[in-house]
XYZ file of C-alpha atoms in Angstrom:
524
model
C -9.252 -12.132 -29.844
C -6.594 -12.600 -27.219
C -3.861 -11.193 -29.463
C -5.844 -7.934 -29.745
C -6.665 -8.062 -26.047
C -2.984 -8.472 -25.147
C -2.004 -5.540 -27.365
C -4.749 -3.375 -25.882
C -3.779 -4.313 -22.350
C -0.183 -3.349 -23.088
C -1.214 0.074 -24.431
C -3.442 0.798 -21.424
C -0.776 -0.319 -18.970
C 1.890 1.747 -20.730
C -0.281 4.872 -20.636
C -1.048 4.211 -17.007
C 2.654 4.003 -16.135
C 3.343 7.267 -17.964
C 0.542 9.012 -16.104
C 1.678 7.725 -12.724
C 5.312 8.661 -13.279
C 4.258 12.163 -14.357
C 1.541 12.907 -11.771
C 2.354 11.020 -8.597
C 5.960 12.035 -8.222
C 6.471 9.158 -5.806
C 8.887 6.986 -7.752
C 12.392 6.955 -6.360
C 15.126 8.289 -8.596
C 17.838 5.761 -9.511
C 20.568 5.687 -6.936
C 18.580 7.481 -4.233
C 19.786 6.081 -0.917
C 16.402 5.992 0.813
C 12.894 5.448 -0.404
C 10.719 7.419 1.964
C 8.289 9.947 0.541
C 8.015 13.656 1.245
C 9.641 15.271 4.247
C 11.006 12.013 5.609
C 12.778 11.193 2.348
C 14.164 14.733 2.170
C 15.472 14.567 5.713
C 17.093 11.177 5.233
C 18.629 12.021 1.858
C 20.070 15.249 3.239
C 21.499 13.342 6.184
C 23.126 10.496 4.310
C 22.842 11.183 0.612
C 24.930 14.303 0.181
C 28.179 12.481 -0.506
C 26.561 9.941 -2.794
C 24.489 12.346 -4.904
C 24.454 11.059 -8.460
C 25.987 7.751 -7.416
C 24.499 4.338 -6.819
C 24.165 3.598 -3.115
C 26.076 0.405 -2.353
C 24.578 -0.326 1.063
C 21.181 -1.222 -0.398
C 19.346 -1.657 -3.699
C 16.961 0.824 -5.244
C 13.629 0.464 -3.502
C 15.086 -1.245 -0.434
C 13.920 0.052 2.918
C 16.502 1.718 5.172
C 15.739 3.636 8.352
C 17.567 6.216 10.408
C 16.954 6.092 14.181
C 13.844 8.295 14.187
C 12.092 6.214 11.510
C 13.419 2.960 12.956
C 11.715 3.814 16.247
C 8.420 4.145 14.366
C 9.006 0.731 12.818
C 9.775 -0.729 16.238
C 6.559 0.710 17.680
C 4.608 -0.937 14.862
C 6.372 -4.280 15.310
C 5.778 -4.203 19.073
C 2.045 -3.781 18.445
C 2.080 -6.723 16.021
C 3.919 -8.953 18.475
C 1.782 -8.006 21.464
C -1.505 -8.525 19.635
C -0.451 -11.883 18.173
C 0.398 -13.149 21.636
C -2.813 -11.779 23.146
C -4.767 -13.843 20.609
C -2.723 -16.962 21.395
C -0.855 -17.263 18.102
C 2.441 -19.188 18.060
C 5.442 -17.422 16.530
C 7.698 -19.044 13.937
C 10.580 -17.819 11.796
C 11.887 -18.766 8.358
C 14.915 -17.576 6.402
C 14.358 -15.131 3.574
C 16.178 -17.425 1.095
C 14.525 -20.572 -0.260
C 14.430 -22.785 -3.341
C 12.867 -20.930 -6.269
C 10.583 -23.820 -7.194
C 8.632 -23.179 -3.998
C 7.508 -19.804 -5.351
C 7.065 -20.770 -9.001
C 4.673 -23.635 -8.362
C 7.058 -26.302 -9.660
C 6.983 -27.957 -6.227
C 3.227 -27.627 -5.843
C 1.572 -25.460 -3.234
C 0.872 -21.756 -3.099
C 2.200 -19.839 -6.100
C 0.683 -17.000 -8.108
C 1.496 -14.992 -11.211
C 2.540 -12.225 -8.831
C 4.973 -14.564 -7.081
C 6.492 -15.681 -10.365
C 6.718 -12.310 -12.114
C 8.245 -10.412 -9.184
C 10.662 -13.058 -7.949
C 14.254 -12.241 -7.031
C 15.775 -15.429 -8.472
C 19.380 -16.519 -8.992
C 21.665 -19.564 -9.229
C 24.135 -20.286 -6.436
C 27.631 -21.768 -6.768
C 26.279 -25.310 -6.768
C 23.822 -24.587 -9.545
C 20.706 -24.493 -7.343
C 17.909 -22.103 -8.271
C 17.263 -19.957 -5.210
C 15.033 -16.962 -4.557
C 14.225 -14.302 -1.999
C 10.696 -14.882 -0.820
C 8.043 -12.459 -1.974
C 5.453 -13.960 0.361
C 5.939 -16.162 3.401
C 2.810 -18.295 2.877
C 4.385 -20.817 0.443
C 7.279 -21.333 2.874
C 4.956 -21.625 5.842
C 2.750 -24.316 4.337
C 5.740 -26.277 3.019
C 7.321 -26.117 6.486
C 4.185 -27.499 8.148
C 3.970 -30.342 5.663
C 7.659 -31.264 5.909
C 7.826 -30.954 9.693
C 4.769 -33.154 10.014
C 6.346 -35.818 7.814
C 9.645 -35.691 9.712
C 8.093 -35.844 13.174
C 5.385 -38.296 12.291
C 3.043 -36.390 14.568
C 5.439 -36.639 17.513
C 6.959 -33.668 19.286
C 10.500 -33.369 20.667
C 11.073 -32.686 24.368
C 7.401 -33.149 25.200
C 6.398 -29.852 23.579
C 3.307 -29.295 21.462
C 3.669 -30.866 18.025
C 3.303 -28.578 14.988
C 0.275 -30.606 13.920
C -1.452 -29.711 17.196
C -1.138 -25.961 16.664
C -3.711 -24.086 14.605
C -2.713 -20.441 14.995
C 0.614 -19.154 13.695
C 2.259 -15.790 13.106
C 5.560 -14.314 11.961
C 7.204 -11.024 11.011
C 8.869 -11.801 7.690
C 11.094 -9.738 5.416
C 9.729 -10.153 1.881
C 11.260 -9.045 -1.433
C 9.537 -8.375 -4.730
C 11.090 -7.102 -7.927
C 8.581 -4.335 -8.571
C 8.941 -0.673 -9.380
C 9.152 1.432 -6.191
C 6.415 3.992 -5.738
C 3.986 5.400 -3.209
C 3.548 2.787 -0.450
C 5.426 0.303 -2.632
C 8.971 -0.906 -1.914
C 11.066 -3.788 -3.133
C 11.152 -5.194 0.364
C 8.699 -4.955 3.206
C 8.326 -6.437 6.654
C 5.114 -8.439 6.678
C 3.046 -9.395 9.708
C 1.442 -12.680 8.714
C -1.156 -14.586 10.739
C -2.611 -17.936 9.683
C -5.137 -20.382 11.117
C -4.701 -23.932 9.853
C -6.999 -26.946 10.105
C -10.303 -25.103 10.627
C -12.805 -25.593 7.770
C -15.497 -23.271 9.137
C -15.768 -19.459 9.099
C -14.724 -19.241 12.748
C -11.169 -18.789 11.456
C -12.107 -15.854 9.225
C -14.070 -14.287 12.087
C -11.099 -14.445 14.462
C -8.635 -13.045 11.935
C -10.947 -10.167 11.035
C -11.546 -9.503 14.735
C -7.786 -9.507 15.190
C -7.353 -6.879 12.480
C -10.064 -4.677 13.993
C -8.454 -5.007 17.427
C -5.110 -3.965 15.962
C -6.569 -0.885 14.302
C -8.293 0.096 17.534
C -5.107 -0.342 19.560
C -3.191 2.042 17.304
C -5.883 4.693 17.637
C -7.892 4.160 14.438
C -11.657 3.755 14.144
C -14.115 2.358 11.619
C -14.305 5.907 10.219
C -10.594 5.679 9.378
C -10.333 2.137 7.999
C -12.745 -0.099 6.099
C -12.379 -3.854 5.655
C -13.620 -4.806 2.186
C -15.056 -8.324 2.239
C -15.906 -10.589 -0.674
C -15.764 -14.218 -1.799
C -13.993 -15.888 -4.679
C -17.268 -17.326 -6.000
C -18.904 -13.907 -6.285
C -17.101 -13.173 -9.564
C -18.617 -16.047 -11.603
C -21.972 -15.436 -9.892
C -21.833 -11.774 -10.876
C -21.007 -12.697 -14.469
C -23.959 -15.083 -14.406
C -26.271 -12.240 -13.391
C -24.932 -10.293 -16.394
C -25.487 -13.267 -18.686
C -21.775 -13.719 -19.394
C -20.336 -17.204 -19.801
C -17.589 -18.380 -17.435
C -16.694 -21.557 -19.318
C -13.442 -20.099 -20.700
C -11.024 -20.253 -17.757
C -8.446 -18.059 -19.508
C -11.021 -15.352 -20.194
C -12.230 -15.570 -16.588
C -8.663 -15.154 -15.371
C -8.216 -12.059 -17.535
C -11.514 -10.660 -16.280
C -10.380 -11.032 -12.669
C -7.208 -9.104 -13.519
C -9.276 -6.288 -15.010
C -11.689 -6.283 -12.062
C -8.717 -5.888 -9.729
C -8.038 -2.544 -11.452
C -11.445 -1.138 -10.439
C -10.082 1.223 -7.755
C -6.654 1.679 -9.353
C -7.564 3.281 -12.682
C -10.036 5.888 -13.877
C -13.509 4.812 -14.968
C -12.803 5.431 -18.690
C -9.683 3.266 -18.446
C -11.645 0.551 -16.639
C -14.408 0.627 -19.246
C -11.804 0.399 -22.019
C -10.317 -2.714 -20.434
C -13.770 -4.310 -20.215
C -14.443 -3.461 -23.858
C -11.311 -5.357 -24.838
C -12.813 -8.382 -23.096
C -15.986 -8.113 -25.172
C -18.244 -6.200 -22.771
C -20.915 -4.060 -24.407
C -21.642 -0.593 -22.978
C -24.848 -1.964 -21.425
C -22.994 -4.876 -19.795
C -20.305 -2.523 -18.512
C -22.933 -0.224 -16.991
C -24.666 -3.190 -15.366
C -21.366 -4.436 -13.910
C -20.519 -1.007 -12.486
C -24.003 -0.840 -10.981
C -23.528 -4.240 -9.331
C -20.191 -3.244 -7.842
C -21.552 0.071 -6.559
C -24.713 -1.343 -4.988
C -23.526 -4.632 -3.450
C -22.063 -3.020 -0.317
C -24.069 -4.725 2.440
C -25.092 -8.269 3.280
C -28.731 -7.477 2.526
C -27.815 -6.152 -0.923
C -25.729 -9.281 -1.591
C -28.674 -11.451 -0.563
C -30.942 -9.385 -2.823
C -28.826 -10.014 -5.928
C -27.599 -13.581 -5.464
C -29.509 -16.712 -4.380
C -29.848 -16.843 -0.591
C -28.988 -20.549 -0.590
C -25.726 -20.048 -2.531
C -22.788 -21.466 -0.577
C -20.782 -18.241 -0.680
C -23.763 -16.195 0.565
C -24.128 -18.542 3.541
C -20.418 -18.215 4.353
C -20.520 -14.425 4.186
C -23.656 -14.373 6.344
C -21.975 -16.481 9.044
C -18.889 -14.252 8.981
C -20.994 -11.114 9.442
C -22.989 -12.721 12.260
C -19.751 -13.648 14.024
C -18.366 -10.139 13.613
C -21.592 -8.691 15.001
C -21.108 -10.792 18.138
C -17.529 -9.494 18.342
C -18.795 -5.905 17.864
C -16.682 -5.496 14.736
C -19.293 -5.542 11.973
C -19.239 -1.756 11.510
C -15.754 -2.078 10.002
C -17.027 -4.289 7.156
C -18.138 -3.192 3.712
C -18.833 -5.681 0.937
C -16.874 -5.180 -2.257
C -17.416 -7.450 -5.244
C -14.362 -5.967 -6.993
C -11.999 -7.681 -4.521
C -10.331 -10.507 -6.456
C -7.267 -10.866 -4.282
C -5.078 -13.897 -5.024
C -7.512 -15.617 -7.361
C -4.754 -18.132 -8.182
C -5.037 -19.775 -4.780
C -7.725 -18.183 -2.599
C -10.734 -20.479 -2.477
C -13.282 -18.730 -0.238
C -13.734 -15.452 1.584
C -11.227 -12.703 0.722
C -10.723 -9.304 2.315
C -8.596 -6.170 2.077
C -8.252 -3.178 4.425
C -8.236 0.371 3.068
C -7.810 3.886 4.368
C -11.288 5.410 3.953
C -9.848 8.820 3.130
C -7.688 7.356 0.341
C -9.529 4.239 -0.913
C -7.419 4.123 -4.073
C -4.198 3.743 -2.091
C -2.464 0.422 -1.629
C -4.278 -1.964 0.738
C -3.182 -1.799 4.373
C -3.664 -5.553 4.757
C -5.322 -8.423 2.984
C -6.024 -12.107 3.178
C -8.514 -14.896 2.778
C -9.092 -18.642 2.733
C -6.713 -20.820 0.750
C -7.937 -24.414 1.142
C -6.349 -27.338 -0.730
C -3.149 -25.463 -1.543
C -0.927 -28.503 -0.947
C -1.217 -31.627 -3.117
C -1.111 -35.275 -2.046
C -1.873 -34.854 1.666
C -2.259 -38.019 3.724
C -3.281 -38.884 7.279
C -2.797 -36.036 9.759
C -1.518 -33.874 6.911
C -5.106 -33.468 5.720
C -5.665 -30.748 8.294
C -3.424 -28.597 6.086
C -6.217 -28.717 3.494
C -7.888 -25.877 5.396
C -6.128 -22.563 5.942
C -6.989 -18.889 6.330
C -4.534 -16.041 6.724
C -3.750 -12.393 6.296
C -0.660 -10.291 5.726
C 0.061 -6.677 6.629
C 3.157 -4.939 5.279
C 4.952 -2.211 7.172
C 4.935 0.392 4.386
C 1.292 1.423 3.891
C 0.261 1.175 7.550
C 3.293 3.198 8.678
C 2.458 5.904 6.139
C -1.117 6.043 7.456
C -0.025 6.261 11.093
C 2.520 8.926 10.247
C -0.044 11.025 8.381
C -2.459 10.807 11.339
C 0.219 11.593 13.918
C -0.269 8.235 15.674
C 3.388 7.445 16.271
C 4.816 8.407 19.641
C 7.319 11.298 19.549
C 10.866 10.170 18.953
C 13.014 9.933 22.066
C 16.401 8.268 22.286
C 16.540 8.329 26.091
C 14.537 9.228 29.179
C 17.555 10.834 30.822
C 20.834 12.256 29.536
C 23.566 12.288 32.202
C 26.661 14.393 31.535
C 30.183 13.785 32.812
C 33.327 15.372 31.349
C 35.628 13.110 29.316
C 38.238 11.331 31.420
C 41.457 13.347 31.683
C 39.685 16.587 30.801
C 41.618 19.521 32.258
C 38.429 21.468 33.027
C 36.966 18.681 35.123
C 37.146 19.132 38.902
C 35.481 15.811 39.686
C 37.404 13.368 41.836
C 37.354 9.628 41.456
C 34.820 9.392 44.261
C 32.584 11.995 42.642
C 32.646 10.135 39.334
C 31.834 6.913 41.151
C 28.690 8.525 42.598
C 27.689 9.710 39.137
C 28.070 6.185 37.785
C 26.047 4.901 40.736
C 23.251 7.278 39.767
C 23.413 6.107 36.148
C 23.315 2.481 37.232
C 20.427 3.145 39.630
C 18.385 4.804 36.901
C 19.037 1.969 34.464
C 18.188 -0.627 37.094
C 14.845 1.126 37.561
C 14.085 0.615 33.860
C 14.820 4.086 32.522
C 16.707 4.645 29.287
C 19.854 6.545 30.208
C 22.274 8.129 27.732
C 25.686 8.781 29.298
C 27.126 11.830 27.513
C 30.912 12.300 27.636
C 31.667 13.562 24.125
C 32.346 17.172 25.145
C 33.677 18.851 28.283
C 30.902 21.470 28.170
C 27.654 20.486 29.841
C 25.760 23.059 27.732
C 26.531 20.978 24.627
C 25.221 17.920 26.426
C 22.052 19.843 27.305
C 21.552 20.766 23.654
C 22.067 17.113 22.697
C 19.444 16.000 25.232
C 16.985 18.442 23.708
C 17.678 17.186 20.186
C 17.177 13.504 21.032
C 13.906 14.080 22.874
C 15.102 13.291 26.396
C 12.790 14.956 28.951
C 15.425 15.064 31.733
C 19.053 16.231 31.709
C 21.401 15.665 34.665
C 24.923 16.923 35.287
C 27.069 16.947 38.433
C 27.449 20.231 40.276
C 30.745 19.875 42.121
C 31.296 22.106 45.145
C 33.515 22.316 48.187
C 31.090 20.299 50.288
C 30.820 17.386 47.871
C 28.924 16.563 44.733
C 25.372 17.590 43.897
C 23.265 17.129 40.768
C 21.526 19.695 38.634
C 18.378 18.045 37.265
C 16.867 19.926 34.301
C 13.333 19.344 33.072
C 13.551 20.313 29.419
C 9.834 20.829 28.816
C 9.712 24.015 30.916
C 13.471 24.604 31.416
C 13.098 24.285 35.182
C 15.837 22.737 37.295
C 16.469 21.540 40.828
C 19.654 20.865 42.765
C 19.866 17.521 44.607
C 22.347 16.279 47.202
C 24.608 13.714 45.565
C 25.106 11.773 48.803
C 21.463 10.609 48.825
C 21.495 8.226 45.852
C 18.012 6.849 46.488
C 16.441 10.320 46.602
C 18.200 11.357 43.393
C 16.984 8.267 41.534
C 13.418 8.566 42.893
C 13.206 12.246 41.954
C 14.373 11.643 38.385
C 12.017 8.675 37.991
C 9.148 10.861 39.173
C 10.046 13.572 36.671
C 10.105 11.051 33.822
C 6.769 9.567 34.940
C 5.181 13.038 34.940
C 6.482 13.615 31.424
C 5.010 10.306 30.227
C 1.599 11.166 31.676
C 1.654 14.576 30.021
C 2.439 12.905 26.678
C -0.713 10.792 26.998
C -2.999 13.812 27.385
């Protein structure tokens, strides 16, 4: 049976790849220097790819993320939100190198490892013959670090600080690499915001992490009408099969069924039904399964199908009750097709989706992964309980960009022009230039971003540059017989005012006020 199933799976997957490569148009051509879609990719390729057209870009690998300043600012805005929210919730930040021993990700050393980890691993041998790999997920590293640090410290903490074993909430921004085919919202590397709660066996951990995700979405201007959090539990799959009268005694068959179920939103219904048929589902059983998936969308519907005293139903009920107290329950929809990380997730699982494009790649996902480390002793036993989520930068950035949620790009708040030193057209004296530098320093000391432009001797070129980089204010010295003055241009309405250069404090205060007005207008 499995030989025919494997052959059928291969045919379906091959047809699926052909259809995606023909219809989506999102796969990056070999050698393309950047991997952004649509207008952003076109702009970046035209900027940097002209000379390397038809050649392999050497500064990155196909599918690797690279950003020009405008896109990098978007990434920085996203990262700042991640950092700020993690700290608001009291999570402790850690950092781990992207390179580690391959056995950590293949399962040879025990711990968290999945088929996905193994199949998409960037693995190689170094000069000393060690098998190393670029991490595809930070969770295996994180749990191994906690275990090893606990063994080394013996529960103690250096310099009187909090010991790792005393901390429950952790977060990091980790660069992760996976050898997968680049496509829409899929890159070979992504920056992942990962948050984990360790040592808490109850659903309070899931409730806080889900509340954290909802808070993040709200902070970036999204609502429950934009994003849905699909919630399920690992034990729902065998329970659902039990309702259908299907046996779950064959672990290999159950594993294959989970893989098919994971394709529910990713393939067409005929393709999905064909995959189920290869697993031995009759048309009636397939129809019943589709009906279960479609109708089990609320807690009450879950309780109506499965025994109310089932352990997973009780867990899901407590999670929903906690989210109701946190005023986040309207973001939740139950989804029995969620089979995320069935290799190591042991309890509740969840994924976040754009409601307008539910078939797109998940914005974030996570769940409970208890007992992922073997042979724990003493204080290490707290590592038996863990819940976490990860959010990559690719899908969420695409969503924010499509909704216009990123702030407009601006390299500086103020562009200040002075002619290049030694320029024959310059009439500024050393004292005049000193006052200009005093103004620049005063503005920077006040916290403004100041770009000092001295590339050209013509202030009109500097003005054009200020406009291009999104600076709201442009300043250039206006030298006269009675001393130096400053022409302050407000680029939004092309108005300008002349200020006395001898009153440094007034000049700085006026420019700061102009920038503040611009910021307020941007908020409206």
